[in-house]
mmCIF file of C-alpha atoms in Angstrom:
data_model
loop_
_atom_site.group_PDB
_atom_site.id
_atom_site.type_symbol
_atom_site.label_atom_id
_atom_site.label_comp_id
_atom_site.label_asym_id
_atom_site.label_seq_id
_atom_site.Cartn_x
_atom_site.Cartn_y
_atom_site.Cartn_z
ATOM 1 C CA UNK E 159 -2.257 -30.551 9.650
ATOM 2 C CA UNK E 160 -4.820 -30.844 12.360
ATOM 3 C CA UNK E 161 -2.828 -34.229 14.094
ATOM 4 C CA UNK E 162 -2.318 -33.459 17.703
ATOM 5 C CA UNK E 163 -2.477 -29.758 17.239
ATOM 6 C CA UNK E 164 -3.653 -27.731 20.358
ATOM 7 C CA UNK E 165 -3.535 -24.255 21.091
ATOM 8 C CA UNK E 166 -4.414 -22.123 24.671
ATOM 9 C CA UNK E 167 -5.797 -18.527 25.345
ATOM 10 C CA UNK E 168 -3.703 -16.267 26.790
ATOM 11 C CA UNK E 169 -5.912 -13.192 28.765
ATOM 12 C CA UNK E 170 -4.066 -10.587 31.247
ATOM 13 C CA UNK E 171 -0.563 -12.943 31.458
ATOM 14 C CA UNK E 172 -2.413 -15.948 32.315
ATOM 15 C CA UNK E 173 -3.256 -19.380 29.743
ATOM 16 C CA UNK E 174 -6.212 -21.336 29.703
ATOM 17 C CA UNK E 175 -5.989 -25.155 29.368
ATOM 18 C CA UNK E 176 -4.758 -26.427 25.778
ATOM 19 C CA UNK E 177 -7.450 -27.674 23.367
ATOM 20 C CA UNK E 178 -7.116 -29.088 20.395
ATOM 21 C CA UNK E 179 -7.972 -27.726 17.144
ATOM 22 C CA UNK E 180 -10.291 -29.337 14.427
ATOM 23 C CA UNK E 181 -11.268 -27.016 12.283
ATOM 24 C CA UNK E 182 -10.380 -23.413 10.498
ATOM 25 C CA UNK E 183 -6.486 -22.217 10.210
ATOM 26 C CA UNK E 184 -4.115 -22.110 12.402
ATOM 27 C CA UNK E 185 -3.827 -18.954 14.170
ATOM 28 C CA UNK E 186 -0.425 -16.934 13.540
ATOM 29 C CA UNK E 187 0.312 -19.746 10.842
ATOM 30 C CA UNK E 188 2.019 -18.206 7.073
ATOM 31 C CA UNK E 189 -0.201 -20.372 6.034
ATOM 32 C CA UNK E 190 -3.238 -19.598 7.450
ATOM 33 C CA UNK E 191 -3.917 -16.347 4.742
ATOM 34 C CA UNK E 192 -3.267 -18.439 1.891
ATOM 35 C CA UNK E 193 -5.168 -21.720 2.435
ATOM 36 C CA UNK E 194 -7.769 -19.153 3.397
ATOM 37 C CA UNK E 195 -7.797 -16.800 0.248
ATOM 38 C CA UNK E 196 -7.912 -21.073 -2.146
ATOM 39 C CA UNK E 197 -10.519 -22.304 -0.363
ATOM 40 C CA UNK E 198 -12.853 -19.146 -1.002
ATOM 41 C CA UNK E 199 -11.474 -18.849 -4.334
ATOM 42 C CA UNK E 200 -13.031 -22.322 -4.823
ATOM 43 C CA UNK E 201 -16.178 -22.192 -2.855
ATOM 44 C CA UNK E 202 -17.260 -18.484 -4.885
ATOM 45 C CA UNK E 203 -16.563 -19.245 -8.011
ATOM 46 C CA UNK E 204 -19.918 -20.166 -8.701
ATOM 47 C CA UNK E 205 -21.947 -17.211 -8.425
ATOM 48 C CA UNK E 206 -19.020 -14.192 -8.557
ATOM 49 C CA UNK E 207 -18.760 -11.950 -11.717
ATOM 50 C CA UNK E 208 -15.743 -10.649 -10.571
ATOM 51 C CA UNK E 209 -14.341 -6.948 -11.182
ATOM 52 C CA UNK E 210 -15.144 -3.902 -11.422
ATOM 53 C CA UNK E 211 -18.938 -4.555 -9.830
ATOM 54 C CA UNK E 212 -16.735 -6.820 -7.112
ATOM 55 C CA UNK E 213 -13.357 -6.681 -4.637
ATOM 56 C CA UNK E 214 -12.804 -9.375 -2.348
ATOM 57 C CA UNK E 215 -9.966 -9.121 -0.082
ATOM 58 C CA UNK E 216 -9.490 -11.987 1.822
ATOM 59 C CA UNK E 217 -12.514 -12.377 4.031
ATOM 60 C CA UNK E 218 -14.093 -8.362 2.976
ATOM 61 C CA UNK E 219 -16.568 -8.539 -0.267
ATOM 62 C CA UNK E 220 -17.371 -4.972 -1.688
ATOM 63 C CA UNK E 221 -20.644 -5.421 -4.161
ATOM 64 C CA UNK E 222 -21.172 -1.985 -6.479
ATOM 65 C CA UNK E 223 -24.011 -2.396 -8.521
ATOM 66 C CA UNK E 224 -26.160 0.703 -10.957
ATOM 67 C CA UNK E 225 -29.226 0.455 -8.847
ATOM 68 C CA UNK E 226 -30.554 -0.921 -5.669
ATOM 69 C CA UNK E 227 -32.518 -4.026 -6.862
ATOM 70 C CA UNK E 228 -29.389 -5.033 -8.773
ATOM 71 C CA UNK E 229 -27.498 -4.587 -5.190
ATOM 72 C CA UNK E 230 -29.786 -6.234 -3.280
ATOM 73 C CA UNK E 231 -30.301 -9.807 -5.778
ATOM 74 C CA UNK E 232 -25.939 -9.550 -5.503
ATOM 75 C CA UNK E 233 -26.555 -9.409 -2.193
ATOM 76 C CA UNK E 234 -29.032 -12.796 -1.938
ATOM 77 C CA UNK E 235 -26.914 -14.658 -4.202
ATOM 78 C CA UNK E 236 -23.404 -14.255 -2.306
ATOM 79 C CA UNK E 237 -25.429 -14.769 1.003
ATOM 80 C CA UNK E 238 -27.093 -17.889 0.246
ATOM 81 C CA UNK E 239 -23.987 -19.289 -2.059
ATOM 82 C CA UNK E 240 -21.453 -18.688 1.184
ATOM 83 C CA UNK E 241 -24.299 -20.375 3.721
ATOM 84 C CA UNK E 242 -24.555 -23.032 1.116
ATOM 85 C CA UNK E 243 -20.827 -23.863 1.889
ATOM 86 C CA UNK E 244 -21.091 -23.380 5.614
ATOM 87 C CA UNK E 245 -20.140 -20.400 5.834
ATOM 88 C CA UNK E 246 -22.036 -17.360 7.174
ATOM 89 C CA UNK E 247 -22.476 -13.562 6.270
ATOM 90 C CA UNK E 248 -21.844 -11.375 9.078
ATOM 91 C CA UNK E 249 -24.739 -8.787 8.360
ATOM 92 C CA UNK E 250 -24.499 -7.099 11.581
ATOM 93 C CA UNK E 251 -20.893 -5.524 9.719
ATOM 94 C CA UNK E 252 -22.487 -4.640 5.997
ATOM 95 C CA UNK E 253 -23.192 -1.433 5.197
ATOM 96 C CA UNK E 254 -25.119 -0.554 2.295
ATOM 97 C CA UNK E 255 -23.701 3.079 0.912
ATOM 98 C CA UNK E 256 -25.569 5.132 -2.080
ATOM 99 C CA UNK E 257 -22.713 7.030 -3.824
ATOM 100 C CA UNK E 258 -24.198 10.154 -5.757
ATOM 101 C CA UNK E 259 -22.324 13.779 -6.352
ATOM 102 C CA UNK E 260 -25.250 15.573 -4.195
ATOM 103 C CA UNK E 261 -25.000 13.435 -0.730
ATOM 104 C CA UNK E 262 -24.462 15.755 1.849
ATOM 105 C CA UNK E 263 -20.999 14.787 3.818
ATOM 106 C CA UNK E 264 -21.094 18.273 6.000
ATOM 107 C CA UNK E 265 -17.767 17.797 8.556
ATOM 108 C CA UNK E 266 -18.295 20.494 11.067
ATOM 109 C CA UNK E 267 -14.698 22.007 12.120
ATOM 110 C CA UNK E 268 -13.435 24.894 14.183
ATOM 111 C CA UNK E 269 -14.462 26.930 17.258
ATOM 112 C CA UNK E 270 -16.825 28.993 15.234
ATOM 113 C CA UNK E 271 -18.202 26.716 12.552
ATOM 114 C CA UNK E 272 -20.008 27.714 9.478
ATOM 115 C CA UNK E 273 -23.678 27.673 9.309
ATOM 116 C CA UNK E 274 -23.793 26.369 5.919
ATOM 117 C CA UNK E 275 -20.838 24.553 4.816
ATOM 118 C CA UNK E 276 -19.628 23.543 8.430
ATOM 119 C CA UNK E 277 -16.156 24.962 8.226
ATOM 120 C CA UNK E 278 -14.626 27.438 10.343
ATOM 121 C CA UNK E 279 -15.064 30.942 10.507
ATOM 122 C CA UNK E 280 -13.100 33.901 10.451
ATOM 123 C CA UNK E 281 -13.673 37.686 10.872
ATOM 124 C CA UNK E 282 -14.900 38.003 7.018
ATOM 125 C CA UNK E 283 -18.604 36.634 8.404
ATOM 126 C CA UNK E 284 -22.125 37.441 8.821
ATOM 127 C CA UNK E 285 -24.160 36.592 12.238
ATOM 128 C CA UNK E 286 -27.329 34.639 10.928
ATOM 129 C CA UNK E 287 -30.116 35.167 13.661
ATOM 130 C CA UNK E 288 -32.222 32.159 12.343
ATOM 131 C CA UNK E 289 -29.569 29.876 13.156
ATOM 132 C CA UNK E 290 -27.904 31.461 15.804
ATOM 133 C CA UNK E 291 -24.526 30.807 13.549
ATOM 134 C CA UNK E 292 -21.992 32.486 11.666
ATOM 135 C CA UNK E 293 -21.935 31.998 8.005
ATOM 136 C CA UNK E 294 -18.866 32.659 5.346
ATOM 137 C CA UNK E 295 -18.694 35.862 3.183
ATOM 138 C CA UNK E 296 -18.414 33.481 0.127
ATOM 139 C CA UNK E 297 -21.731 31.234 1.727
ATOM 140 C CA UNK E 298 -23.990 34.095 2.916
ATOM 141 C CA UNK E 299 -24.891 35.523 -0.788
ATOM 142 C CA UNK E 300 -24.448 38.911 0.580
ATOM 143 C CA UNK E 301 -22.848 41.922 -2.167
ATOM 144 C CA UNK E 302 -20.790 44.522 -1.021
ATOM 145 C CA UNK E 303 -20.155 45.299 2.927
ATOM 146 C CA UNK E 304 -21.051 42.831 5.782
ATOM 147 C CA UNK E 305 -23.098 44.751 8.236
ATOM 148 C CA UNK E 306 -23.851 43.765 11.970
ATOM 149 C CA UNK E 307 -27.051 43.637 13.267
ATOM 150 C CA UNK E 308 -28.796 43.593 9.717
ATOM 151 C CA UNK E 309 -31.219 40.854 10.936
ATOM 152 C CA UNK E 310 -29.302 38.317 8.166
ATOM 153 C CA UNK E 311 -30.518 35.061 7.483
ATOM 154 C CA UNK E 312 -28.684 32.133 5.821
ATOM 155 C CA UNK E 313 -30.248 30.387 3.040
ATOM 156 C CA UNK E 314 -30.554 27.502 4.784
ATOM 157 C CA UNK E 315 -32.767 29.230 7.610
ATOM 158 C CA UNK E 316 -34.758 30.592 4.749
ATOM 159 C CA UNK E 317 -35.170 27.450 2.842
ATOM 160 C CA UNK E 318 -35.536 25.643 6.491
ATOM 161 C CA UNK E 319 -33.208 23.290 5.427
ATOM 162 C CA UNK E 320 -31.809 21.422 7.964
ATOM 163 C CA UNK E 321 -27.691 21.999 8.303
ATOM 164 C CA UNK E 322 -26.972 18.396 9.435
ATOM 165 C CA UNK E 323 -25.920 15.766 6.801
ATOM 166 C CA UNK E 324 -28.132 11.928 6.688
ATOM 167 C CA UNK E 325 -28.376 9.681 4.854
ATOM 168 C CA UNK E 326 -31.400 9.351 2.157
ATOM 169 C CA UNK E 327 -32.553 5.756 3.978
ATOM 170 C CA UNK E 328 -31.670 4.362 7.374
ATOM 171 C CA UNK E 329 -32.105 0.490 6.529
ATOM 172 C CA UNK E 330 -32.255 -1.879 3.720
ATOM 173 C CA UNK E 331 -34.509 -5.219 4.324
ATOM 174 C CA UNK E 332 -33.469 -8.049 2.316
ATOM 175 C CA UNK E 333 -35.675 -10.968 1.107
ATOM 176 C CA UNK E 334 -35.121 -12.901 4.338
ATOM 177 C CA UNK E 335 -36.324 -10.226 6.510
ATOM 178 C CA UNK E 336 -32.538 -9.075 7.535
ATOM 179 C CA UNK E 337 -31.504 -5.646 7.506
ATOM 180 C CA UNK E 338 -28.713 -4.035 6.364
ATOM 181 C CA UNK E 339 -27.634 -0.155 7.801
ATOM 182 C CA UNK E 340 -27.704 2.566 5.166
ATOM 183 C CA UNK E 341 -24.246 4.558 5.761
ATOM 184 C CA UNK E 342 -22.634 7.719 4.243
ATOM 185 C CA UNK E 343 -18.932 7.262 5.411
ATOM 186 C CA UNK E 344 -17.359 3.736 5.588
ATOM 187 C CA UNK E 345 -14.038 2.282 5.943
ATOM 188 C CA UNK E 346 -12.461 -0.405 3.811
ATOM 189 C CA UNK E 347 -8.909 -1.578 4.408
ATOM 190 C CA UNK E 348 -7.840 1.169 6.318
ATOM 191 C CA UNK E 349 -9.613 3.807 3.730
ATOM 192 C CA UNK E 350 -12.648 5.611 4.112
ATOM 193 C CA UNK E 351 -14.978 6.041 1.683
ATOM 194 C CA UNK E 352 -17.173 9.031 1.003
ATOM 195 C CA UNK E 353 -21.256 8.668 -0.853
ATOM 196 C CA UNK E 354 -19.643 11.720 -2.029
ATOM 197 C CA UNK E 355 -17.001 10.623 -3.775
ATOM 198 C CA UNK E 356 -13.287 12.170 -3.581
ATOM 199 C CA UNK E 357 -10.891 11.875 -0.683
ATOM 200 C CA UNK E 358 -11.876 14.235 1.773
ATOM 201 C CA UNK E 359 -13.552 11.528 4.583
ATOM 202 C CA UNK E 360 -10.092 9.728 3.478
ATOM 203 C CA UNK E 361 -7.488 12.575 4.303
ATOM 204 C CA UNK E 362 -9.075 13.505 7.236
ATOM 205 C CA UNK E 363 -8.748 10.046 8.661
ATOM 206 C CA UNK E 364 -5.396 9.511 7.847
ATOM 207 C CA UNK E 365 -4.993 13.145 9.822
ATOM 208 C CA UNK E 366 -6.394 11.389 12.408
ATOM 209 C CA UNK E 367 -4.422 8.325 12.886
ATOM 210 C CA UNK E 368 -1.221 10.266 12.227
ATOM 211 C CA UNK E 369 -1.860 12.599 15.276
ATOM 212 C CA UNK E 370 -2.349 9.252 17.052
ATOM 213 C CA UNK E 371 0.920 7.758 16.208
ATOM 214 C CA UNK E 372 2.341 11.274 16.690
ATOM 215 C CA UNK E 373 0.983 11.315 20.457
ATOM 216 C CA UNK E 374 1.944 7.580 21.029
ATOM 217 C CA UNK E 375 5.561 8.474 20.006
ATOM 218 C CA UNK E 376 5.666 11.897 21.707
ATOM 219 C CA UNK E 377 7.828 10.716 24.890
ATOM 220 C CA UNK E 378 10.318 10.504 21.830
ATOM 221 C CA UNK E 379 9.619 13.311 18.902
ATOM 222 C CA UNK E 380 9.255 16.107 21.561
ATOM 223 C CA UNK E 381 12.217 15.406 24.329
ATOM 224 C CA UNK E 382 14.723 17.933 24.499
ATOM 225 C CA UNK E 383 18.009 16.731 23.574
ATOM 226 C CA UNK E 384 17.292 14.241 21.400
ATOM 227 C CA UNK E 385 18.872 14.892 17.886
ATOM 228 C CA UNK E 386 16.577 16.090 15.233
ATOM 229 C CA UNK E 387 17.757 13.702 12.331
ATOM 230 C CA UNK E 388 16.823 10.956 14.772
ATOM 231 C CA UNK E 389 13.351 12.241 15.773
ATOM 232 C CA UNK E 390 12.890 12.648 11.894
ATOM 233 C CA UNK E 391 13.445 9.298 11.306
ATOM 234 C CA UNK E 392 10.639 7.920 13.398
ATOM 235 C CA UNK E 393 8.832 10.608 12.457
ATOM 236 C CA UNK E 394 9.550 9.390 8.647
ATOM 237 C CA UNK E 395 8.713 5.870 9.478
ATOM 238 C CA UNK E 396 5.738 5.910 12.016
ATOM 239 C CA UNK E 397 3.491 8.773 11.600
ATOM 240 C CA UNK E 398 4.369 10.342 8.184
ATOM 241 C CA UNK E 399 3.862 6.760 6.721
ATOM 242 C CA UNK E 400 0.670 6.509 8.556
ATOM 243 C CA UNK E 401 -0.547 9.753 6.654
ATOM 244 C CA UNK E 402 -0.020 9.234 3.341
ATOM 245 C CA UNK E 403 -1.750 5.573 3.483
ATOM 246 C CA UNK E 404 -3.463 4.709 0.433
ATOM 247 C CA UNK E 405 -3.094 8.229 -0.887
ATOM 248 C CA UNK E 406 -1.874 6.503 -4.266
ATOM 249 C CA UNK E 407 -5.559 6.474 -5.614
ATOM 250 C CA UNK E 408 -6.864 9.362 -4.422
ATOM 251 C CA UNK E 409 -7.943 12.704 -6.428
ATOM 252 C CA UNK E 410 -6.741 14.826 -4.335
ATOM 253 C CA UNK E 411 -7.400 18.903 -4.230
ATOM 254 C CA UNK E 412 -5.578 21.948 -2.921
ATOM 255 C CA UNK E 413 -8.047 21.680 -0.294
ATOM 256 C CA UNK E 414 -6.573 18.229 0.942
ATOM 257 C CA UNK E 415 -2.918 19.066 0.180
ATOM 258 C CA UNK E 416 -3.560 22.177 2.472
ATOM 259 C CA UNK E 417 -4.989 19.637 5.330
ATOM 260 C CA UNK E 418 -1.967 17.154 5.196
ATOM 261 C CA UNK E 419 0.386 19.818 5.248
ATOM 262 C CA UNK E 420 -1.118 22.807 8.076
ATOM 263 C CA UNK E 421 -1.439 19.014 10.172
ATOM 264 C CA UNK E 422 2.344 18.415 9.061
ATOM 265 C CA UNK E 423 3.597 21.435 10.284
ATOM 266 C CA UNK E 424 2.184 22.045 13.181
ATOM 267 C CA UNK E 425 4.108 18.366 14.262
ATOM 268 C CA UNK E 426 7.503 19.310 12.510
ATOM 269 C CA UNK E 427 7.616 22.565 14.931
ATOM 270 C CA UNK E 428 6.448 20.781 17.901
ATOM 271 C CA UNK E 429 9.313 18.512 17.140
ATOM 272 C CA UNK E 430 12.026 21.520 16.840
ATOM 273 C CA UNK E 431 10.907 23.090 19.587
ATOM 274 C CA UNK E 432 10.145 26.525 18.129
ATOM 275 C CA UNK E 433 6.628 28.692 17.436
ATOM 276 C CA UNK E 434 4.708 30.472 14.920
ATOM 277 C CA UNK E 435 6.186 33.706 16.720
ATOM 278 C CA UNK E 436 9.849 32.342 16.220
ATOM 279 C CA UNK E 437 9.085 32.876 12.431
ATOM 280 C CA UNK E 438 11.692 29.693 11.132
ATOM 281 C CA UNK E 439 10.556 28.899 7.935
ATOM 282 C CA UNK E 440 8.982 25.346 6.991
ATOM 283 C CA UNK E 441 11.775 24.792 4.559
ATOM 284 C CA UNK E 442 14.181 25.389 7.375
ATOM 285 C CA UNK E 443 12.505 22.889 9.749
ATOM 286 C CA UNK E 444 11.937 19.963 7.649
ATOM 287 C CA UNK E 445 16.184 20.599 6.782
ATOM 288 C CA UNK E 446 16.731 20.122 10.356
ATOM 289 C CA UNK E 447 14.684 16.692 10.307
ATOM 290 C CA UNK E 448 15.872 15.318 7.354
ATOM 291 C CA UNK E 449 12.109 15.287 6.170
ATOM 292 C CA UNK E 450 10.597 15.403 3.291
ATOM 293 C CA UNK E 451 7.192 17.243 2.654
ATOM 294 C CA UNK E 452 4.188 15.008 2.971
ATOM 295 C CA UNK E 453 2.745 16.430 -0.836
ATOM 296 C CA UNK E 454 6.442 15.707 -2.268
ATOM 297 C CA UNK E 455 5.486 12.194 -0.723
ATOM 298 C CA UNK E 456 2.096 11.655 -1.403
ATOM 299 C CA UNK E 457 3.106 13.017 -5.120
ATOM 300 C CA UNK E 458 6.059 10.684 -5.817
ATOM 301 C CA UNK E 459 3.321 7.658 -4.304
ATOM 302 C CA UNK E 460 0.966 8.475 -6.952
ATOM 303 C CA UNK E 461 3.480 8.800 -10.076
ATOM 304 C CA UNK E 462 5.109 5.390 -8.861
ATOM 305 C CA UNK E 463 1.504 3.454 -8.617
ATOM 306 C CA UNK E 464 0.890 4.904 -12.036
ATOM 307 C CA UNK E 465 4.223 3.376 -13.339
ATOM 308 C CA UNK E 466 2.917 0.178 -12.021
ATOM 309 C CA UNK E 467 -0.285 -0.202 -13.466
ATOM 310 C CA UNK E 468 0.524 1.538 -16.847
ATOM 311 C CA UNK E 469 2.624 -1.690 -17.339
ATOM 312 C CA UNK E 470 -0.063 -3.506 -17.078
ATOM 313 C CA UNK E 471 -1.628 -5.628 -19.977
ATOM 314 C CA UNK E 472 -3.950 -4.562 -22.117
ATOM 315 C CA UNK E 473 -6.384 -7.108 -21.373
ATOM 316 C CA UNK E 474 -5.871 -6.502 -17.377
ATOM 317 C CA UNK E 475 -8.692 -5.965 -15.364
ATOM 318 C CA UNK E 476 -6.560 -3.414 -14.215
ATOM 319 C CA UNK E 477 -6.308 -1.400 -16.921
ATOM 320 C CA UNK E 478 -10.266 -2.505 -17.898
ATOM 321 C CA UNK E 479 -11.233 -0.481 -14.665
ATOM 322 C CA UNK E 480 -9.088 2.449 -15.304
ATOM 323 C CA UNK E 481 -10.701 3.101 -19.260
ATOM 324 C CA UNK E 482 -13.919 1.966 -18.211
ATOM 325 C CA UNK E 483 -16.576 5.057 -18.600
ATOM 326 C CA UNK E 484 -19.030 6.702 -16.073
ATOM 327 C CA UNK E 485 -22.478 6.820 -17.321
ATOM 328 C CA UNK E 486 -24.502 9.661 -16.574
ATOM 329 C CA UNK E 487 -24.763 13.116 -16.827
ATOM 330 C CA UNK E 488 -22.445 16.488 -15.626
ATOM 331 C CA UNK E 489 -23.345 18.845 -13.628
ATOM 332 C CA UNK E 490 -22.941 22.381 -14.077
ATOM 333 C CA UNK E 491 -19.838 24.000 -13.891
ATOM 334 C CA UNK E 492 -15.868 22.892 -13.780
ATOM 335 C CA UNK E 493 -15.827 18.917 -13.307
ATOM 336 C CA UNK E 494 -14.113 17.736 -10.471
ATOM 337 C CA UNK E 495 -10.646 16.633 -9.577
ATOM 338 C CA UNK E 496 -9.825 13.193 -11.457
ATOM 339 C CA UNK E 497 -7.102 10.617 -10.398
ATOM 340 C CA UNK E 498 -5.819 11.107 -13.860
ATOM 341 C CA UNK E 499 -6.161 14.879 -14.470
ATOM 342 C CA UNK E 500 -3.871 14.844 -10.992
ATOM 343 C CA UNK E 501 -1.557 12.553 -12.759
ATOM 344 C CA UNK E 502 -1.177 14.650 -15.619
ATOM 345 C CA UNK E 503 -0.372 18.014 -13.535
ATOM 346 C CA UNK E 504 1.928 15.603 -11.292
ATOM 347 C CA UNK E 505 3.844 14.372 -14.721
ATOM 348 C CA UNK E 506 3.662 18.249 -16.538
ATOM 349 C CA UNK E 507 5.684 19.510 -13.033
ATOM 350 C CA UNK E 508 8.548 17.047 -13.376
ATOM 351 C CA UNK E 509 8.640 16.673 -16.809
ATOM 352 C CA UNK E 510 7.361 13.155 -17.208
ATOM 353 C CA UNK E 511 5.528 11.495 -20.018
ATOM 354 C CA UNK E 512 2.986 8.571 -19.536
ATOM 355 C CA UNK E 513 5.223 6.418 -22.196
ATOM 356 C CA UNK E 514 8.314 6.597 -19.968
ATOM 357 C CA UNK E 515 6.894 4.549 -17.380
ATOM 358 C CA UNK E 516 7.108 1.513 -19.760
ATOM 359 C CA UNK E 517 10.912 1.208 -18.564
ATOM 360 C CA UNK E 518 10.592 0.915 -14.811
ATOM 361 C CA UNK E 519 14.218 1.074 -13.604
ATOM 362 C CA UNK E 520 14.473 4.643 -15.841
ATOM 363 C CA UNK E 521 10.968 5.524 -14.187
ATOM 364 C CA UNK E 522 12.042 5.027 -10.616
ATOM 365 C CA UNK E 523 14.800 6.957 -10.713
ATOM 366 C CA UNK E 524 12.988 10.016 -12.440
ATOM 367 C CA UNK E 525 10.211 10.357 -9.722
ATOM 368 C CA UNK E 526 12.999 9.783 -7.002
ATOM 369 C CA UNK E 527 15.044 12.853 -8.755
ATOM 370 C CA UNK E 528 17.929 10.184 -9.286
ATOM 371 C CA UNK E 529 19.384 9.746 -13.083
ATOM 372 C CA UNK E 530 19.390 6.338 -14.273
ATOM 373 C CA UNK E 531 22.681 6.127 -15.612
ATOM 374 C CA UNK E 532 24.786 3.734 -13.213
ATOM 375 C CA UNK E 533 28.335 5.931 -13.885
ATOM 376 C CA UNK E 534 26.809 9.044 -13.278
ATOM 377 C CA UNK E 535 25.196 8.314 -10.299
ATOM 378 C CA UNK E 536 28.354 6.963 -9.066
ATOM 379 C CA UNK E 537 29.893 10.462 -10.304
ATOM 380 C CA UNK E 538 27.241 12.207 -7.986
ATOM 381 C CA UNK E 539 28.151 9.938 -5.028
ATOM 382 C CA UNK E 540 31.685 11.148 -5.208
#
């Protein structure tokens, strides 16, 4: 494959001189992914232990290990099997994330954000004069009437807690004297991750890159005269597509649903051309698109992976990660959104039961709202 085989750099509409190629894959080749993805398969298989404590995806490794000397001899042994084979571990890319319930992943947000949990403010609020910040009703701790000019302070003024989030360490040196950066957000195949847990760094970065489609599109999903079942179906394809990404797996809250959907229609009226003061109702707008509303989407995504992997073997590693237990103890007080528990409100709404995904045809067409019954869906057509 490498006989006579050059290639040439193209940079701002001009092309180097062709070279010829000798080693790696072809670049642009249907090939290239899976010789790729055999050869590593061969060249790891002596020191991986495989799921759930590893994911490799192509050329990204994600190592989870119980404690940090666990993670860090993982760590050695992938590094020096990989430079064994030739290859090398680009360190200056891994991250080293501690996931616990208590890491602090404060997003601050609004004009007037909230001394203590970051959000924004409304008129319900206290002025703290330690921090110069005002603080929630529900996060100030105060009973009865908010009074100005009490001389409040927060609790985190009191405690002197600081209100910014960290991280617990900066750096992690390995045995070889390298270092690895200590994160509490990072992104893996398009999905970011939270020390936290849940989905909130996620759903706010798929808010993100939809209001970037959105804005690259806008010359066309905001022109006058432009029919609105055709701006809803690039809005359908580009942007609401972009924010429900990965939302399969998540837990998600109210909280999140709320997010998705204030973001959502804010773009469906900038699309229809009308205002808050216009008072046309949601429903109304996404009938005029042809849309469909982005928790009806993210909701039919979850029930359909769920369909999937419930068919899974037994013996899967699939279905091994989804039974497998969390040790540890709870905290006080209601335990916190599952991707399961969301599965079984999702299923309880539309009258699903987990043994009806076993027949996939008669599954798809429940969570679509279609009957599986080939004459009476023709009967429906007509």
């Amino acid at each position: 494959m490498y006989v006579g085989v050059t290639t040439a750099v193209r940079m701002k509409g001009e092309e180097s001189k062709e070279f010829e190629v000798k080693v790696g894959v072809h670049q642009g080749s249907v090939l290239s992914p899976l010789l790729f993805t055999i050869v590593l398969e061969a060249l790891s298989r002596q020191f991986r232990n495989g799921l759930p404590w590893e994911l490799f995806y192509a050329d990204d490794l994600v190592l989870l290990a119980e404690s940090r000397e666990i993670l860090m001899e993982r760590i050695s042994v992938w590094k020096e099997g990989l430079e064994s084979k030739g290859l090398r571990v680009n360190v200056g890319k891994t991250k080293v994330m501690k996931c616990h319930v208590a890491a602090n992943m404060q997003v601050v947000t609004g004009k007037y954000p909230c001394g203590v949990c970051g959000k924004g403010v409304g008129r319900n609020s206290i002025y703290c004069e330690g921090c110069k910040k005002w603080i929630h009703r529900k996060c100030s701790g105060v009973k009865g009437k908010l009074k100005e000019d009490s001389g409040y302070s927060c609790a985190k003024c009191v405690g002197g807690r600081s209100a910014e989030g960290g991280v617990d360490e900066q750096e992690v040196v390995l045995e070889d004297g390298s270092s690895l950066e200590c994160t509490n957000r990072f992104c893996y195949l398009g999905d970011m991750l939270g020390a936290a847990g849940g989905c909130g760094e996620a759903s706010r970065t798929r808010v993100r890159a939809a209001w970037g489609q959105f804005h690259e599109f806008a010359s066309l999903l905001t022109r006058r005269g432009t029919p609105l079942k055709q701006k809803g179906r690039v809005y359908r394809t580009c942007v609401q597509s972009v924010m429900v990404y990965a939302s399969e797996t998540w837990a998600v809250r109210v909280e999140e649903e709320q997010r998705m959907q204030r973001n959502e229609n804010v773009m469906l009226r900038w699309m229809c051309g009308v205002t808050l003061k216009d008072k046309v109702p949601t429903v109304e707008l996404r009938k005029r698109l042809g849309v469909e509303g982005v928790v009806e989407v993210m909701r039919r995504g979850r029930l359909r992976w769920f369909g999937h992997v419930e068919r899974k073997a037994e013996d899967d590693w699939v279905s091994a990660c989804r039974k497998m237990e969390v040790v540890g103890s709870r905290g006080r007080g209601r335990p916190r959104m599952t991707w399961g528990a969301r599965l079984v409100g999702d299923m309880k709404d539309m009258g699903l039961k987990p043994e009806m995904a076993r027949d996939r045809e008669k599954w798809r067409c429940d969570i679509m709202g279609k009957t599986s019954d080939p004459h009476k869906r023709r009967n429906s057509r007509r």
